């Protein structure tokens, strides 16, 4: 495994973990420093008052937004990043504000996160939009050659928006995001990229560097190992003024009186991503994310990525064919998400529950509701702190639980 020393440090920073944690794609294990920073902030709220504590955290929160900008896209700064409740709320806020003509066409993929797809369907119903699948290969990756050839209903020059998750939740595949972003840039089609499952485990900024990604949504708790209840969105500064105001409130917009205008005035969005601000928020959780980001940057994002990829590959080699479970993706997929399809008659949700209760092992069960292309599977997602020994323990636990009758 690459960077064994980094792995040891991240494990030591989590020495309270009482489970075999192979579930970063659901929620990465947080370090003690992330927990302590939150507790310290809550204590400061109690002693200094909540707003005083927030002022004291301002620099750290600004540093967190800058760190996110740096990980996403070389043209972004911290001023282009807004905290949000989660990736889903960031996605719906952006989509509500996104300029789309009546009858407009949105390019999506079969692996879209079901929640995002619901928001897209609702907007499509409201505004008569058409959702069209981009061409994909049999494994679910976008077919860049067919997209470049540009014929058929998903021809880029007929689209008004392209959106997809760089890494879907339900399968270990990584989209060729940089290539797609470059095509979108050339075709002048805005792209909204969901990095909830990719930021922290692949090089998102490679796509950002093409200049073809207009906006991003992501979350704290997965591969960034931050707290729950925080997400973020980011918009390129040369695009943000094309967006409307998703939820006009005192946090996001102001009223400009104009006696001759219909209604006596007009709504003016706050500048930049300020129009997406969530005024009231768990500031302690944002402070925790700031610490998690600092740890990620300090570890070296490249080293984190290399170790996660290697662990994903090791997990696939170790787990394929254990008790009849089979890999749901290529052995060499460069993702830390590993999926296992069950032997016939075995229910992944039941196995997941038993792994947790009987074996103290954390993983996730995937079912068909997660995405249009989802199939029942167990999802295993090791992170920097994971070891080959964890994978062995998982394999042995999976063997026992699959072959032994439920108690
Ligand atoms: C988890 C996930 C989301 C949603 O993130 P939340 O922070 O839970 O809203 C969106 N897209 C993908 C691909 C995800 O895996």
mmCIF file of C-alpha atoms and ligand atoms in Angstrom:
data_model
loop_
_atom_site.group_PDB
_atom_site.id
_atom_site.type_symbol
_atom_site.label_atom_id
_atom_site.label_comp_id
_atom_site.label_asym_id
_atom_site.label_seq_id
_atom_site.Cartn_x
_atom_site.Cartn_y
_atom_site.Cartn_z
ATOM 1 C CA UNK A 1 0.000 0.000 0.000
ATOM 2 C CA UNK A 2 1.307 3.496 -0.785
ATOM 3 C CA UNK A 3 1.922 5.950 2.073
ATOM 4 C CA UNK A 4 1.789 3.485 4.981
ATOM 5 C CA UNK A 5 2.967 6.228 7.331
ATOM 6 C CA UNK A 6 0.031 8.430 6.334
ATOM 7 C CA UNK A 7 -2.297 5.497 6.933
ATOM 8 C CA UNK A 8 -0.834 5.032 10.423
ATOM 9 C CA UNK A 9 -1.230 8.717 11.251
ATOM 10 C CA UNK A 10 -4.865 8.787 10.109
ATOM 11 C CA UNK A 11 -5.607 5.644 12.114
ATOM 12 C CA UNK A 12 -3.944 7.105 15.206
ATOM 13 C CA UNK A 13 -6.058 10.240 14.728
ATOM 14 C CA UNK A 14 -9.127 7.958 14.910
ATOM 15 C CA UNK A 15 -8.112 5.630 17.689
ATOM 16 C CA UNK A 16 -11.602 5.782 19.168
ATOM 17 C CA UNK A 17 -13.042 3.875 16.203
ATOM 18 C CA UNK A 18 -14.736 0.771 17.561
ATOM 19 C CA UNK A 19 -15.782 -0.748 14.226
ATOM 20 C CA UNK A 20 -14.098 -1.942 11.060
ATOM 21 C CA UNK A 21 -15.010 1.152 9.080
ATOM 22 C CA UNK A 22 -15.232 0.434 5.347
ATOM 23 C CA UNK A 23 -17.935 2.980 4.646
ATOM 24 C CA UNK A 24 -16.333 6.281 3.622
ATOM 25 C CA UNK A 25 -18.792 6.607 0.730
ATOM 26 C CA UNK A 26 -21.578 6.888 3.321
ATOM 27 C CA UNK A 27 -19.651 8.941 5.888
ATOM 28 C CA UNK A 28 -15.880 8.897 6.327
ATOM 29 C CA UNK A 29 -14.533 8.389 9.828
ATOM 30 C CA UNK A 30 -13.766 11.779 11.371
ATOM 31 C CA UNK A 31 -10.533 12.451 13.215
ATOM 32 C CA UNK A 32 -10.473 13.329 16.897
ATOM 33 C CA UNK A 33 -9.260 16.818 15.925
ATOM 34 C CA UNK A 34 -12.426 17.320 13.850
ATOM 35 C CA UNK A 35 -14.537 16.254 16.833
ATOM 36 C CA UNK A 36 -12.536 18.449 19.232
ATOM 37 C CA UNK A 37 -12.814 21.524 17.000
ATOM 38 C CA UNK A 38 -16.581 21.164 16.972
ATOM 39 C CA UNK A 39 -16.753 20.703 20.728
ATOM 40 C CA UNK A 40 -14.492 23.720 21.246
ATOM 41 C CA UNK A 41 -16.695 25.829 19.009
ATOM 42 C CA UNK A 42 -19.849 24.755 20.857
ATOM 43 C CA UNK A 43 -18.162 25.656 24.142
ATOM 44 C CA UNK A 44 -17.192 29.054 22.687
ATOM 45 C CA UNK A 45 -20.834 29.622 21.707
ATOM 46 C CA UNK A 46 -21.788 28.987 25.320
ATOM 47 C CA UNK A 47 -19.137 31.321 26.731
ATOM 48 C CA UNK A 48 -18.754 34.089 24.117
ATOM 49 C CA UNK A 49 -22.224 33.976 22.608
ATOM 50 C CA UNK A 50 -22.926 32.314 19.279
ATOM 51 C CA UNK A 51 -22.148 35.323 17.133
ATOM 52 C CA UNK A 52 -18.966 36.108 19.010
ATOM 53 C CA UNK A 53 -17.849 32.515 18.513
ATOM 54 C CA UNK A 54 -18.656 32.768 14.816
ATOM 55 C CA UNK A 55 -16.569 35.932 14.483
ATOM 56 C CA UNK A 56 -13.718 34.093 16.149
ATOM 57 C CA UNK A 57 -14.038 31.302 13.555
ATOM 58 C CA UNK A 58 -14.265 33.616 10.541
ATOM 59 C CA UNK A 59 -10.691 33.102 9.404
ATOM 60 C CA UNK A 60 -10.938 29.335 9.621
ATOM 61 C CA UNK A 61 -14.211 29.316 7.701
ATOM 62 C CA UNK A 62 -12.686 31.508 4.991
ATOM 63 C CA UNK A 63 -9.692 29.140 4.832
ATOM 64 C CA UNK A 64 -12.092 26.211 4.400
ATOM 65 C CA UNK A 65 -13.789 27.886 1.446
ATOM 66 C CA UNK A 66 -10.384 28.611 -0.099
ATOM 67 C CA UNK A 67 -9.312 24.995 0.407
ATOM 68 C CA UNK A 68 -12.484 23.775 -1.313
ATOM 69 C CA UNK A 69 -11.891 26.190 -4.210
ATOM 70 C CA UNK A 70 -8.323 24.936 -4.580
ATOM 71 C CA UNK A 71 -9.416 21.303 -4.646
ATOM 72 C CA UNK A 72 -12.185 21.968 -7.178
ATOM 73 C CA UNK A 73 -10.982 24.284 -9.875
ATOM 74 C CA UNK A 74 -7.944 26.534 -10.443
ATOM 75 C CA UNK A 75 -10.128 29.474 -11.507
ATOM 76 C CA UNK A 76 -12.083 29.519 -8.237
ATOM 77 C CA UNK A 77 -11.276 31.321 -5.017
ATOM 78 C CA UNK A 78 -12.927 31.021 -1.634
ATOM 79 C CA UNK A 79 -15.296 33.817 -2.662
ATOM 80 C CA UNK A 80 -16.826 31.487 -5.258
ATOM 81 C CA UNK A 81 -17.727 28.808 -2.697
ATOM 82 C CA UNK A 82 -20.786 28.831 -0.421
ATOM 83 C CA UNK A 83 -21.515 26.411 2.393
ATOM 84 C CA UNK A 84 -24.843 24.639 2.140
ATOM 85 C CA UNK A 85 -26.727 22.019 4.154
ATOM 86 C CA UNK A 86 -25.592 19.137 1.984
ATOM 87 C CA UNK A 87 -24.889 18.271 -1.647
ATOM 88 C CA UNK A 88 -28.572 17.654 -2.345
ATOM 89 C CA UNK A 89 -29.670 21.069 -1.078
ATOM 90 C CA UNK A 90 -26.822 22.678 -3.030
ATOM 91 C CA UNK A 91 -27.973 20.889 -6.168
ATOM 92 C CA UNK A 92 -31.617 21.940 -5.809
ATOM 93 C CA UNK A 93 -30.609 25.541 -5.005
ATOM 94 C CA UNK A 94 -28.437 25.726 -8.124
ATOM 95 C CA UNK A 95 -30.986 23.985 -10.312
ATOM 96 C CA UNK A 96 -33.787 26.314 -9.182
ATOM 97 C CA UNK A 97 -31.659 29.303 -10.107
ATOM 98 C CA UNK A 98 -30.284 27.829 -13.342
ATOM 99 C CA UNK A 99 -31.353 29.615 -16.527
ATOM 100 C CA UNK A 100 -33.077 27.057 -18.752
ATOM 101 C CA UNK A 101 -35.342 28.011 -21.652
ATOM 102 C CA UNK A 102 -38.869 26.534 -21.823
ATOM 103 C CA UNK A 103 -38.491 23.268 -23.710
ATOM 104 C CA UNK A 104 -34.780 23.233 -22.867
ATOM 105 C CA UNK A 105 -32.776 20.009 -22.904
ATOM 106 C CA UNK A 106 -30.679 18.645 -20.061
ATOM 107 C CA UNK A 107 -28.081 15.908 -20.568
ATOM 108 C CA UNK A 108 -28.036 13.391 -17.698
ATOM 109 C CA UNK A 109 -26.754 9.829 -17.104
ATOM 110 C CA UNK A 110 -28.368 6.566 -15.925
ATOM 111 C CA UNK A 111 -26.158 6.686 -12.817
ATOM 112 C CA UNK A 112 -27.539 10.036 -11.601
ATOM 113 C CA UNK A 113 -28.140 10.148 -7.859
ATOM 114 C CA UNK A 114 -31.886 9.556 -7.441
ATOM 115 C CA UNK A 115 -32.387 12.701 -5.358
ATOM 116 C CA UNK A 116 -30.795 14.883 -8.045
ATOM 117 C CA UNK A 117 -32.886 13.132 -10.671
ATOM 118 C CA UNK A 118 -36.067 13.898 -8.731
ATOM 119 C CA UNK A 119 -35.136 17.586 -8.638
ATOM 120 C CA UNK A 120 -34.415 17.486 -12.372
ATOM 121 C CA UNK A 121 -37.727 15.766 -13.074
ATOM 122 C CA UNK A 122 -39.620 18.321 -10.994
ATOM 123 C CA UNK A 123 -37.982 21.204 -12.859
ATOM 124 C CA UNK A 124 -38.612 19.410 -16.170
ATOM 125 C CA UNK A 125 -42.314 19.021 -15.349
ATOM 126 C CA UNK A 126 -42.575 22.658 -14.331
ATOM 127 C CA UNK A 127 -40.811 24.120 -17.353
ATOM 128 C CA UNK A 128 -41.422 21.518 -20.042
ATOM 129 C CA UNK A 129 -37.761 20.477 -20.145
ATOM 130 C CA UNK A 130 -36.527 17.310 -21.761
ATOM 131 C CA UNK A 131 -34.066 15.078 -19.882
ATOM 132 C CA UNK A 132 -31.880 13.131 -22.304
ATOM 133 C CA UNK A 133 -29.317 10.457 -21.525
ATOM 134 C CA UNK A 134 -25.775 11.140 -22.635
ATOM 135 C CA UNK A 135 -24.307 8.150 -24.503
ATOM 136 C CA UNK A 136 -22.726 5.706 -22.046
ATOM 137 C CA UNK A 137 -20.568 2.593 -22.312
ATOM 138 C CA UNK A 138 -21.918 -0.717 -20.953
ATOM 139 C CA UNK A 139 -20.208 -0.038 -17.592
ATOM 140 C CA UNK A 140 -21.998 3.312 -17.177
ATOM 141 C CA UNK A 141 -19.141 5.645 -18.101
ATOM 142 C CA UNK A 142 -19.977 8.443 -20.522
ATOM 143 C CA UNK A 143 -18.945 7.467 -24.043
ATOM 144 C CA UNK A 144 -16.681 10.399 -24.910
ATOM 145 C CA UNK A 145 -16.225 9.381 -28.559
ATOM 146 C CA UNK A 146 -19.949 9.233 -29.220
ATOM 147 C CA UNK A 147 -20.465 12.479 -27.351
ATOM 148 C CA UNK A 148 -17.753 14.090 -29.484
ATOM 149 C CA UNK A 149 -19.307 12.787 -32.719
ATOM 150 C CA UNK A 150 -22.342 14.659 -31.553
ATOM 151 C CA UNK A 151 -25.233 12.969 -33.305
ATOM 152 C CA UNK A 152 -28.537 11.830 -31.832
ATOM 153 C CA UNK A 153 -30.744 13.393 -29.170
ATOM 154 C CA UNK A 154 -27.853 14.026 -26.771
ATOM 155 C CA UNK A 155 -25.749 15.956 -29.277
ATOM 156 C CA UNK A 156 -24.078 18.627 -27.186
ATOM 157 C CA UNK A 157 -25.092 21.470 -29.463
ATOM 158 C CA UNK A 158 -28.724 20.618 -28.695
ATOM 159 C CA UNK A 159 -28.285 20.702 -24.902
ATOM 160 C CA UNK A 160 -28.725 23.598 -22.461
ATOM 161 C CA UNK A 161 -27.149 21.905 -19.430
ATOM 162 C CA UNK A 162 -25.125 18.778 -18.689
ATOM 163 C CA UNK A 163 -25.106 17.343 -15.167
ATOM 164 C CA UNK A 164 -23.884 14.081 -13.616
ATOM 165 C CA UNK A 165 -22.054 12.726 -10.585
ATOM 166 C CA UNK A 166 -18.341 12.364 -11.232
ATOM 167 C CA UNK A 167 -18.482 9.171 -9.170
ATOM 168 C CA UNK A 168 -21.884 7.620 -8.595
ATOM 169 C CA UNK A 169 -22.875 6.336 -5.211
ATOM 170 C CA UNK A 170 -23.860 2.843 -6.299
ATOM 171 C CA UNK A 171 -20.898 1.608 -8.329
ATOM 172 C CA UNK A 172 -17.121 1.933 -8.474
ATOM 173 C CA UNK A 173 -16.758 3.923 -11.644
ATOM 174 C CA UNK A 174 -15.180 7.286 -12.355
ATOM 175 C CA UNK A 175 -16.590 9.390 -15.172
ATOM 176 C CA UNK A 176 -14.138 10.794 -17.749
ATOM 177 C CA UNK A 177 -15.054 14.201 -16.411
ATOM 178 C CA UNK A 178 -12.189 16.233 -17.845
ATOM 179 C CA UNK A 179 -12.874 14.979 -21.381
ATOM 180 C CA UNK A 180 -16.607 15.659 -21.059
ATOM 181 C CA UNK A 181 -15.952 19.090 -19.531
ATOM 182 C CA UNK A 182 -13.662 20.012 -22.434
ATOM 183 C CA UNK A 183 -16.399 19.033 -24.917
ATOM 184 C CA UNK A 184 -18.981 21.048 -22.958
ATOM 185 C CA UNK A 185 -16.629 24.035 -22.950
ATOM 186 C CA UNK A 186 -16.153 23.818 -26.725
ATOM 187 C CA UNK A 187 -19.903 23.449 -27.293
ATOM 188 C CA UNK A 188 -20.631 26.247 -24.773
ATOM 189 C CA UNK A 189 -22.940 24.018 -22.761
ATOM 190 C CA UNK A 190 -22.841 24.765 -19.027
ATOM 191 C CA UNK A 191 -22.011 21.808 -16.811
ATOM 192 C CA UNK A 192 -23.080 21.207 -13.209
ATOM 193 C CA UNK A 193 -20.869 18.578 -11.606
ATOM 194 C CA UNK A 194 -21.831 16.553 -8.531
ATOM 195 C CA UNK A 195 -18.596 15.884 -6.611
ATOM 196 C CA UNK A 196 -20.274 14.490 -3.465
ATOM 197 C CA UNK A 197 -18.626 11.137 -4.044
ATOM 198 C CA UNK A 198 -15.438 12.280 -5.814
ATOM 199 C CA UNK A 199 -13.921 15.242 -3.957
ATOM 200 C CA UNK A 200 -11.315 13.771 -1.656
ATOM 201 C CA UNK A 201 -10.722 10.606 -3.662
ATOM 202 C CA UNK A 202 -10.065 11.676 -7.274
ATOM 203 C CA UNK A 203 -8.547 14.744 -8.922
ATOM 204 C CA UNK A 204 -11.635 16.895 -9.454
ATOM 205 C CA UNK A 205 -9.512 19.903 -10.447
ATOM 206 C CA UNK A 206 -8.384 18.106 -13.616
ATOM 207 C CA UNK A 207 -11.896 18.701 -14.936
ATOM 208 C CA UNK A 208 -11.999 22.181 -13.437
ATOM 209 C CA UNK A 209 -8.786 23.074 -15.264
ATOM 210 C CA UNK A 210 -10.465 22.552 -18.636
ATOM 211 C CA UNK A 211 -12.678 25.556 -17.887
ATOM 212 C CA UNK A 212 -15.711 23.460 -18.802
ATOM 213 C CA UNK A 213 -17.344 23.052 -15.394
ATOM 214 C CA UNK A 214 -19.670 25.919 -14.499
ATOM 215 C CA UNK A 215 -20.665 24.794 -11.019
ATOM 216 C CA UNK A 216 -20.076 22.119 -8.389
ATOM 217 C CA UNK A 217 -21.965 20.602 -5.470
ATOM 218 C CA UNK A 218 -20.478 18.390 -2.783
ATOM 219 C CA UNK A 219 -20.621 17.296 0.798
ATOM 220 C CA UNK A 220 -18.443 17.285 3.901
ATOM 221 C CA UNK A 221 -19.045 13.891 5.397
ATOM 222 C CA UNK A 222 -17.889 11.409 2.737
ATOM 223 C CA UNK A 223 -14.332 11.400 1.351
ATOM 224 C CA UNK A 224 -13.396 14.678 3.048
ATOM 225 C CA UNK A 225 -14.092 13.037 6.436
ATOM 226 C CA UNK A 226 -15.813 16.141 7.778
ATOM 227 C CA UNK A 227 -18.894 16.297 9.995
ATOM 228 C CA UNK A 228 -22.434 15.673 8.893
ATOM 229 C CA UNK A 229 -24.841 18.472 8.084
ATOM 230 C CA UNK A 230 -22.548 20.527 5.852
ATOM 231 C CA UNK A 231 -22.234 20.676 2.112
ATOM 232 C CA UNK A 232 -21.101 23.254 -0.371
ATOM 233 C CA UNK A 233 -21.620 24.644 -3.821
ATOM 234 C CA UNK A 234 -19.247 26.581 -6.027
ATOM 235 C CA UNK A 235 -19.826 28.551 -9.203
ATOM 236 C CA UNK A 236 -17.315 29.975 -11.643
ATOM 237 C CA UNK A 237 -17.233 33.752 -11.281
ATOM 238 C CA UNK A 238 -17.820 34.256 -15.033
ATOM 239 C CA UNK A 239 -21.031 32.218 -14.821
ATOM 240 C CA UNK A 240 -22.632 33.096 -11.513
ATOM 241 C CA UNK A 241 -24.391 36.237 -12.731
ATOM 242 C CA UNK A 242 -26.383 34.144 -15.179
ATOM 243 C CA UNK A 243 -28.048 32.419 -12.231
ATOM 244 C CA UNK A 244 -31.240 33.696 -10.636
ATOM 245 C CA UNK A 245 -32.088 33.742 -6.928
ATOM 246 C CA UNK A 246 -33.235 30.332 -5.666
ATOM 247 C CA UNK A 247 -34.904 31.418 -2.430
ATOM 248 C CA UNK A 248 -35.350 35.160 -2.060
ATOM 249 C CA UNK A 249 -34.755 35.944 1.614
ATOM 250 C CA UNK A 250 -32.836 38.506 3.575
ATOM 251 C CA UNK A 251 -29.887 36.132 3.396
ATOM 252 C CA UNK A 252 -29.720 35.982 -0.398
ATOM 253 C CA UNK A 253 -31.240 39.093 -1.980
ATOM 254 C CA UNK A 254 -32.526 42.606 -1.423
ATOM 255 C CA UNK A 255 -35.461 44.630 -2.666
ATOM 256 C CA UNK A 256 -34.707 47.671 -4.805
ATOM 257 C CA UNK A 257 -37.689 50.035 -4.928
ATOM 258 C CA UNK A 258 -38.609 51.427 -8.331
ATOM 259 C CA UNK A 259 -41.970 53.187 -8.467
ATOM 260 C CA UNK A 260 -42.439 52.615 -12.204
ATOM 261 C CA UNK A 261 -41.554 48.891 -12.146
ATOM 262 C CA UNK A 262 -44.386 46.326 -11.908
ATOM 263 C CA UNK A 263 -44.769 45.562 -8.212
ATOM 264 C CA UNK A 264 -42.961 48.754 -7.270
ATOM 265 C CA UNK A 265 -39.431 47.412 -7.365
ATOM 266 C CA UNK A 266 -37.212 44.502 -8.223
ATOM 267 C CA UNK A 267 -35.390 41.659 -6.568
ATOM 268 C CA UNK A 268 -31.608 42.009 -6.653
ATOM 269 C CA UNK A 269 -29.541 38.934 -5.848
ATOM 270 C CA UNK A 270 -26.564 39.311 -3.566
ATOM 271 C CA UNK A 271 -23.336 39.237 -5.534
ATOM 272 C CA UNK A 272 -21.668 36.007 -6.596
ATOM 273 C CA UNK A 273 -22.487 32.870 -4.644
ATOM 274 C CA UNK A 274 -23.825 35.104 -1.843
ATOM 275 C CA UNK A 275 -27.227 34.495 -3.404
ATOM 276 C CA UNK A 276 -27.002 30.882 -2.192
ATOM 277 C CA UNK A 277 -26.032 31.639 1.385
ATOM 278 C CA UNK A 278 -27.714 29.720 4.150
ATOM 279 C CA UNK A 279 -27.898 32.278 6.927
ATOM 280 C CA UNK A 280 -28.602 30.029 9.864
ATOM 281 C CA UNK A 281 -26.336 27.029 10.129
ATOM 282 C CA UNK A 282 -24.494 24.674 12.488
ATOM 283 C CA UNK A 283 -21.316 26.755 12.543
ATOM 284 C CA UNK A 284 -19.547 24.124 14.654
ATOM 285 C CA UNK A 285 -19.974 21.614 11.835
ATOM 286 C CA UNK A 286 -18.484 24.059 9.357
ATOM 287 C CA UNK A 287 -15.543 24.540 11.716
ATOM 288 C CA UNK A 288 -15.167 20.757 11.809
ATOM 289 C CA UNK A 289 -15.121 20.664 8.012
ATOM 290 C CA UNK A 290 -12.419 23.344 8.051
ATOM 291 C CA UNK A 291 -10.240 21.076 10.192
ATOM 292 C CA UNK A 292 -10.963 18.036 7.986
ATOM 293 C CA UNK A 293 -9.985 20.035 4.903
ATOM 294 C CA UNK A 294 -6.775 21.201 6.562
ATOM 295 C CA UNK A 295 -5.955 17.557 7.352
ATOM 296 C CA UNK A 296 -6.690 16.529 3.770
ATOM 297 C CA UNK A 297 -4.490 19.271 2.333
ATOM 298 C CA UNK A 298 -1.741 18.578 4.856
ATOM 299 C CA UNK A 299 -1.757 14.864 4.002
ATOM 300 C CA UNK A 300 -1.350 15.764 0.340
ATOM 301 C CA UNK A 301 -4.415 15.208 -1.865
ATOM 302 C CA UNK A 302 -2.313 13.230 -4.348
ATOM 303 C CA UNK A 303 -1.117 10.843 -1.657
ATOM 304 C CA UNK A 304 -4.667 10.462 -0.342
ATOM 305 C CA UNK A 305 -5.913 9.644 -3.834
ATOM 306 C CA UNK A 306 -3.141 7.125 -4.511
ATOM 307 C CA UNK A 307 -3.761 5.306 -1.247
ATOM 308 C CA UNK A 308 -7.552 5.235 -1.665
ATOM 309 C CA UNK A 309 -7.204 3.899 -5.206
ATOM 310 C CA UNK A 310 -4.760 1.228 -4.107
ATOM 311 C CA UNK A 311 -7.048 0.191 -1.253
ATOM 312 C CA UNK A 312 -9.997 0.015 -3.661
ATOM 313 C CA UNK A 313 -7.986 -2.242 -5.981
ATOM 314 C CA UNK A 314 -6.839 -4.412 -3.066
ATOM 315 C CA UNK A 315 -10.434 -4.700 -1.834
ATOM 316 C CA UNK A 316 -11.603 -5.878 -5.260
ATOM 317 C CA UNK A 317 -8.891 -8.501 -5.479
ATOM 318 C CA UNK A 318 -9.532 -9.684 -1.913
ATOM 319 C CA UNK A 319 -13.338 -9.719 -2.035
ATOM 320 C CA UNK A 320 -14.266 -10.921 -5.520
ATOM 321 C CA UNK A 321 -15.744 -14.431 -5.283
ATOM 322 C CA UNK A 322 -15.806 -14.509 -1.450
ATOM 323 C CA UNK A 323 -18.817 -16.714 -0.593
ATOM 324 C CA UNK A 324 -20.126 -16.239 -4.129
ATOM 325 C CA UNK A 325 -20.211 -12.399 -4.121
ATOM 326 C CA UNK A 326 -18.983 -10.918 -7.430
ATOM 327 C CA UNK A 327 -17.504 -7.551 -8.307
ATOM 328 C CA UNK A 328 -19.870 -4.929 -9.678
ATOM 329 C CA UNK A 329 -17.161 -3.101 -11.624
ATOM 330 C CA UNK A 330 -13.780 -3.564 -13.274
ATOM 331 C CA UNK A 331 -10.977 -4.800 -11.074
ATOM 332 C CA UNK A 332 -8.909 -1.756 -12.087
ATOM 333 C CA UNK A 333 -11.504 0.968 -11.599
ATOM 334 C CA UNK A 334 -9.729 4.020 -10.113
ATOM 335 C CA UNK A 335 -12.382 4.474 -7.418
ATOM 336 C CA UNK A 336 -12.381 3.749 -3.709
ATOM 337 C CA UNK A 337 -15.955 2.507 -4.076
ATOM 338 C CA UNK A 338 -16.125 -1.274 -4.392
ATOM 339 C CA UNK A 339 -19.380 -3.076 -5.000
ATOM 340 C CA UNK A 340 -20.224 -6.744 -4.600
ATOM 341 C CA UNK A 341 -23.254 -8.370 -6.186
ATOM 342 C CA UNK A 342 -24.862 -11.076 -4.089
ATOM 343 C CA UNK A 343 -24.978 -14.783 -4.793
ATOM 344 C CA UNK A 344 -28.493 -15.829 -5.727
ATOM 345 C CA UNK A 345 -30.994 -15.726 -2.893
ATOM 346 C CA UNK A 346 -28.851 -13.447 -0.695
ATOM 347 C CA UNK A 347 -30.184 -10.011 0.287
ATOM 348 C CA UNK A 348 -27.460 -7.336 0.577
ATOM 349 C CA UNK A 349 -29.517 -5.288 3.063
ATOM 350 C CA UNK A 350 -29.870 -8.265 5.402
ATOM 351 C CA UNK A 351 -26.155 -9.039 5.106
ATOM 352 C CA UNK A 352 -25.215 -5.415 5.775
ATOM 353 C CA UNK A 353 -27.305 -5.421 8.960
ATOM 354 C CA UNK A 354 -25.740 -8.660 10.150
ATOM 355 C CA UNK A 355 -22.214 -7.474 9.326
ATOM 356 C CA UNK A 356 -22.820 -4.521 11.612
ATOM 357 C CA UNK A 357 -24.571 -6.367 14.441
ATOM 358 C CA UNK A 358 -22.691 -9.657 14.443
ATOM 359 C CA UNK A 359 -19.277 -8.668 13.120
ATOM 360 C CA UNK A 360 -18.864 -4.974 13.953
ATOM 361 C CA UNK A 361 -18.126 -4.191 10.328
ATOM 362 C CA UNK A 362 -19.552 -1.149 8.500
ATOM 363 C CA UNK A 363 -20.538 -1.208 4.840
ATOM 364 C CA UNK A 364 -23.603 -0.082 2.877
ATOM 365 C CA UNK A 365 -26.353 -1.961 1.063
ATOM 366 C CA UNK A 366 -27.320 -0.558 -2.322
ATOM 367 C CA UNK A 367 -30.816 -1.114 -3.662
ATOM 368 C CA UNK A 368 -32.605 -0.162 -6.876
ATOM 369 C CA UNK A 369 -33.949 3.106 -5.468
ATOM 370 C CA UNK A 370 -30.522 4.738 -5.455
ATOM 371 C CA UNK A 371 -30.257 5.374 -9.190
ATOM 372 C CA UNK A 372 -31.833 4.217 -12.426
ATOM 373 C CA UNK A 373 -28.905 1.879 -13.073
ATOM 374 C CA UNK A 374 -28.545 0.620 -9.476
ATOM 375 C CA UNK A 375 -28.678 -3.100 -8.735
ATOM 376 C CA UNK A 376 -28.678 -4.747 -5.289
ATOM 377 C CA UNK A 377 -25.131 -4.854 -3.952
ATOM 378 C CA UNK A 378 -22.915 -4.407 -0.931
ATOM 379 C CA UNK A 379 -20.734 -1.309 -1.097
ATOM 380 C CA UNK A 380 -17.321 -1.307 0.560
ATOM 381 C CA UNK A 381 -15.398 1.960 0.665
ATOM 382 C CA UNK A 382 -11.999 2.044 2.398
ATOM 383 C CA UNK A 383 -10.221 5.345 3.098
ATOM 384 C CA UNK A 384 -6.661 6.363 3.945
ATOM 385 C CA UNK A 385 -7.024 5.000 7.493
ATOM 386 C CA UNK A 386 -8.015 1.515 6.220
ATOM 387 C CA UNK A 387 -5.615 -1.425 6.083
ATOM 388 C CA UNK A 388 -5.222 -4.729 4.292
ATOM 389 C CA UNK A 389 -6.060 -6.307 7.657
ATOM 390 C CA UNK A 390 -9.425 -4.486 7.593
ATOM 391 C CA UNK A 391 -10.091 -6.009 4.175
ATOM 392 C CA UNK A 392 -9.217 -9.462 5.499
ATOM 393 C CA UNK A 393 -11.544 -8.987 8.453
ATOM 394 C CA UNK A 394 -14.291 -7.871 6.102
ATOM 395 C CA UNK A 395 -13.740 -10.862 3.811
ATOM 396 C CA UNK A 396 -13.854 -13.294 6.738
ATOM 397 C CA UNK A 397 -16.948 -11.626 8.196
ATOM 398 C CA UNK A 398 -18.687 -11.687 4.811
ATOM 399 C CA UNK A 399 -17.892 -15.372 4.411
ATOM 400 C CA UNK A 400 -19.326 -16.183 7.849
ATOM 401 C CA UNK A 401 -22.456 -14.052 7.500
ATOM 402 C CA UNK A 402 -23.264 -15.297 4.002
ATOM 403 C CA UNK A 403 -22.844 -18.964 4.798
ATOM 404 C CA UNK A 404 -24.174 -19.079 8.374
ATOM 405 C CA UNK A 405 -27.914 -18.907 9.030
ATOM 406 C CA UNK A 406 -29.191 -15.733 10.701
ATOM 407 C CA UNK A 407 -29.342 -16.154 14.482
HETATM 408 C C1 LIG B 1 -24.280 11.266 -1.166
HETATM 409 C C2 LIG B 1 -24.462 11.768 -2.556
HETATM 410 C C3 LIG B 1 -25.167 12.943 -2.810
HETATM 411 C C4 LIG B 1 -25.909 13.691 -1.749
HETATM 412 O O1 LIG B 1 -25.100 14.194 -0.748
HETATM 413 P P1 LIG B 1 -25.821 14.745 0.548
HETATM 414 O O2 LIG B 1 -24.765 15.535 1.234
HETATM 415 O O3 LIG B 1 -26.273 13.540 1.322
HETATM 416 O O4 LIG B 1 -26.969 15.563 0.122
HETATM 417 C C5 LIG B 1 -25.224 13.397 -4.106
HETATM 418 N N1 LIG B 1 -24.643 12.729 -5.103
HETATM 419 C C6 LIG B 1 -23.966 11.590 -4.910
HETATM 420 C C7 LIG B 1 -23.319 10.914 -6.072
HETATM 421 C C8 LIG B 1 -23.859 11.056 -3.622
HETATM 422 O O5 LIG B 1 -23.211 9.910 -3.418
#
